[in-house]
Coordinates of C-alpha atoms in Angstrom, one line a residue:
M1 CA -20.4 5.6 -6.3
P2 CA -19.4 5.2 -2.6
P3 CA -16.4 3.0 -1.7
V4 CA -16.9 -0.5 -0.4
E5 CA -16.5 -0.6 3.4
L6 CA -13.2 -2.1 4.5
S7 CA -15.0 -4.6 6.7
A8 CA -17.1 -5.8 3.8
V9 CA -13.9 -6.2 1.7
L10 CA -12.2 -8.3 4.4
H11 CA -15.4 -10.4 4.8
H12 CA -15.5 -10.9 1.1
L13 CA -11.9 -12.1 1.1
Q14 CA -12.1 -14.4 4.1
D15 CA -11.9 -17.6 2.1
L16 CA -8.8 -16.7 0.2
P17 CA -5.5 -18.4 1.2
T18 CA -3.4 -16.8 3.9
V19 CA 0.4 -16.9 4.5
S20 CA 2.2 -16.1 7.7
F21 CA 5.5 -14.2 7.6
H22 CA 8.1 -14.1 10.4
T23 CA 9.8 -10.9 11.6
G24 CA 12.4 -10.0 9.0
E25 CA 11.0 -12.1 6.2
V26 CA 10.6 -10.4 2.8
L27 CA 7.1 -10.3 1.4
L28 CA 7.9 -8.5 -1.8
Q29 CA 11.3 -7.6 -3.3
S30 CA 12.0 -4.6 -5.4
G31 CA 13.0 -5.4 -9.0
K32 CA 11.3 -8.8 -8.9
R33 CA 8.0 -9.9 -10.3
S34 CA 6.0 -12.0 -7.9
G35 CA 2.6 -11.9 -9.7
K36 CA 1.1 -11.8 -6.3
L37 CA -1.3 -9.4 -4.6
M38 CA -1.4 -9.3 -0.8
V39 CA -4.0 -8.0 1.7
L40 CA -2.6 -7.4 5.1
L41 CA -4.7 -9.1 7.8
E42 CA -2.5 -8.6 10.9
G43 CA 1.0 -7.6 11.7
R44 CA 3.3 -4.8 10.5
V45 CA 5.4 -4.4 7.4
E46 CA 8.1 -1.9 6.5
V47 CA 8.3 -0.5 3.0
S48 CA 11.6 0.7 1.6
S49 CA 13.0 1.7 -1.7
E50 CA 16.7 1.9 -2.6
G51 CA 17.6 1.5 1.1
V52 CA 15.3 4.4 2.2
V53 CA 12.5 3.4 4.6
L54 CA 9.3 5.0 3.4
G55 CA 7.2 3.8 6.3
T56 CA 5.4 1.0 8.0
I57 CA 2.0 -0.4 7.4
E58 CA -0.2 -2.2 10.0
T59 CA -3.7 -1.4 8.9
P60 CA -5.8 -4.6 8.2
G61 CA -7.0 -4.4 4.6
A62 CA -3.9 -2.6 3.3
I63 CA -3.0 -3.8 -0.2
L64 CA 0.5 -4.8 -1.1
G65 CA 1.9 -5.4 -4.6
E66 CA -0.9 -3.6 -6.4
L67 CA 1.2 -1.3 -8.5
A68 CA 3.3 -4.1 -9.9
A69 CA 0.2 -6.1 -10.5
L70 CA -1.8 -3.4 -12.2
L71 CA 1.2 -2.1 -14.2
E72 CA 2.5 -5.6 -15.0
R73 CA 6.1 -4.7 -13.9
P74 CA 8.5 -5.6 -11.1
H75 CA 7.8 -4.4 -7.6
T76 CA 9.1 -0.9 -6.9
A77 CA 9.8 -1.4 -3.2
D78 CA 10.9 -4.0 -0.7
V79 CA 8.2 -5.0 1.8
R80 CA 9.5 -6.8 4.9
A81 CA 7.7 -8.0 8.0
V82 CA 8.8 -6.1 11.1
A83 CA 6.4 -8.2 13.3
P84 CA 4.8 -11.5 12.8
T85 CA 2.4 -10.8 9.8
V86 CA -0.4 -12.6 8.1
C87 CA -1.7 -11.7 4.6
H88 CA -4.1 -13.1 2.1
V89 CA -1.8 -13.9 -0.9
V90 CA -3.3 -14.5 -4.3
D91 CA -2.3 -14.6 -7.9
A92 CA -2.9 -11.0 -9.1
E93 CA -4.1 -11.4 -12.6
P94 CA -7.1 -13.7 -12.1
I95 CA -8.3 -11.9 -9.0
L96 CA -8.0 -8.5 -10.6
R97 CA -10.0 -9.8 -13.7
G98 CA -12.6 -11.7 -11.8
D99 CA -13.2 -10.0 -8.4
P100 CA -14.9 -6.6 -8.7
V101 CA -15.0 -6.1 -5.0
L102 CA -11.3 -6.3 -4.5
T103 CA -10.5 -4.4 -7.7
R104 CA -12.8 -1.6 -6.7
H105 CA -11.2 -1.5 -3.2
I106 CA -7.8 -1.2 -4.9
A107 CA -9.1 1.6 -7.2
V108 CA -10.4 3.5 -4.1
V109 CA -7.1 3.1 -2.2
L110 CA -5.1 4.4 -5.3
A111 CA -7.5 7.3 -5.7
Q112 CA -7.2 8.3 -2.1
R113 CA -3.4 8.1 -2.4
L114 CA -3.5 10.4 -5.5
D115 CA -5.8 12.8 -3.8
M116 CA -3.5 13.0 -0.7
C117 CA -0.4 13.4 -2.9
T118 CA -2.0 16.3 -4.7
E119 CA -2.8 18.0 -1.4
Q120 CA 0.8 17.4 -0.2
L121 CA 2.3 18.7 -3.4
V122 CA 0.3 21.9 -3.2
S123 CA 1.5 22.3 0.4
L124 CA 5.1 21.7 -0.6
R125 CA 4.9 24.2 -3.4
R126 CA 3.6 26.8 -0.9
K127 CA 6.3 26.1 1.6
A128 CA 9.0 26.2 -1.0
G129 CA 7.8 29.6 -2.1
D130 CA 7.5 31.2 1.4
G131 CA 10.9 30.2 2.8
T132 CA 9.6 27.7 5.3
S133 CA 12.1 26.0 7.5
A134 CA 13.9 22.8 6.5
K135 CA 12.1 21.0 9.4
A136 CA 8.7 22.0 8.1
F137 CA 9.7 20.9 4.6
D138 CA 10.9 17.5 5.9
Q139 CA 7.5 17.1 7.7
S140 CA 5.7 17.8 4.5
L141 CA 7.9 15.2 2.7
D142 CA 7.0 12.7 5.4
Q143 CA 3.3 13.4 4.9
L144 CA 3.7 12.9 1.1
A145 CA 5.4 9.6 1.7
K146 CA 2.5 8.5 4.0
A147 CA 0.0 9.6 1.3
V148 CA 1.8 7.5 -1.3
L149 CA 2.0 4.4 1.0
F150 CA -1.3 4.5 2.9
G151 CA -3.8 6.7 1.1
G152 CA -6.8 7.0 3.3
F153 CA -5.5 4.3 5.7
A154 CA -2.7 6.4 7.4

């Protein structure tokens, strides 16, 4: 079954409520349960965990808070606006239960992340076994972090 086109997902979501965030404002806080799911419309956010910046996201349609929503647990990362940012913000449970378009989009994003992580893990294993330089190993870790965060939207 082919994935839903991103433009179709954004069009489908156009009537959902939006929230604007100022630079520096926290969208999601690690260790807290928000019960919210966010879809980035514009702007840029930084994702960090335990004080380590994992990357930034600025692709419209990027999903924020999906792991906590699907696993029914607190957020595992802090998400902070690093530029003025606008997101659709919805209560996660009802939208996941009642919106097959968004739920499928989330499933595709997560599958892409898993696929890219698998590729990066294979690459890291090969580099670890052949004595590759620390710089190349660090670059592979960066690619793995991007795969975890962005999936097919890097």
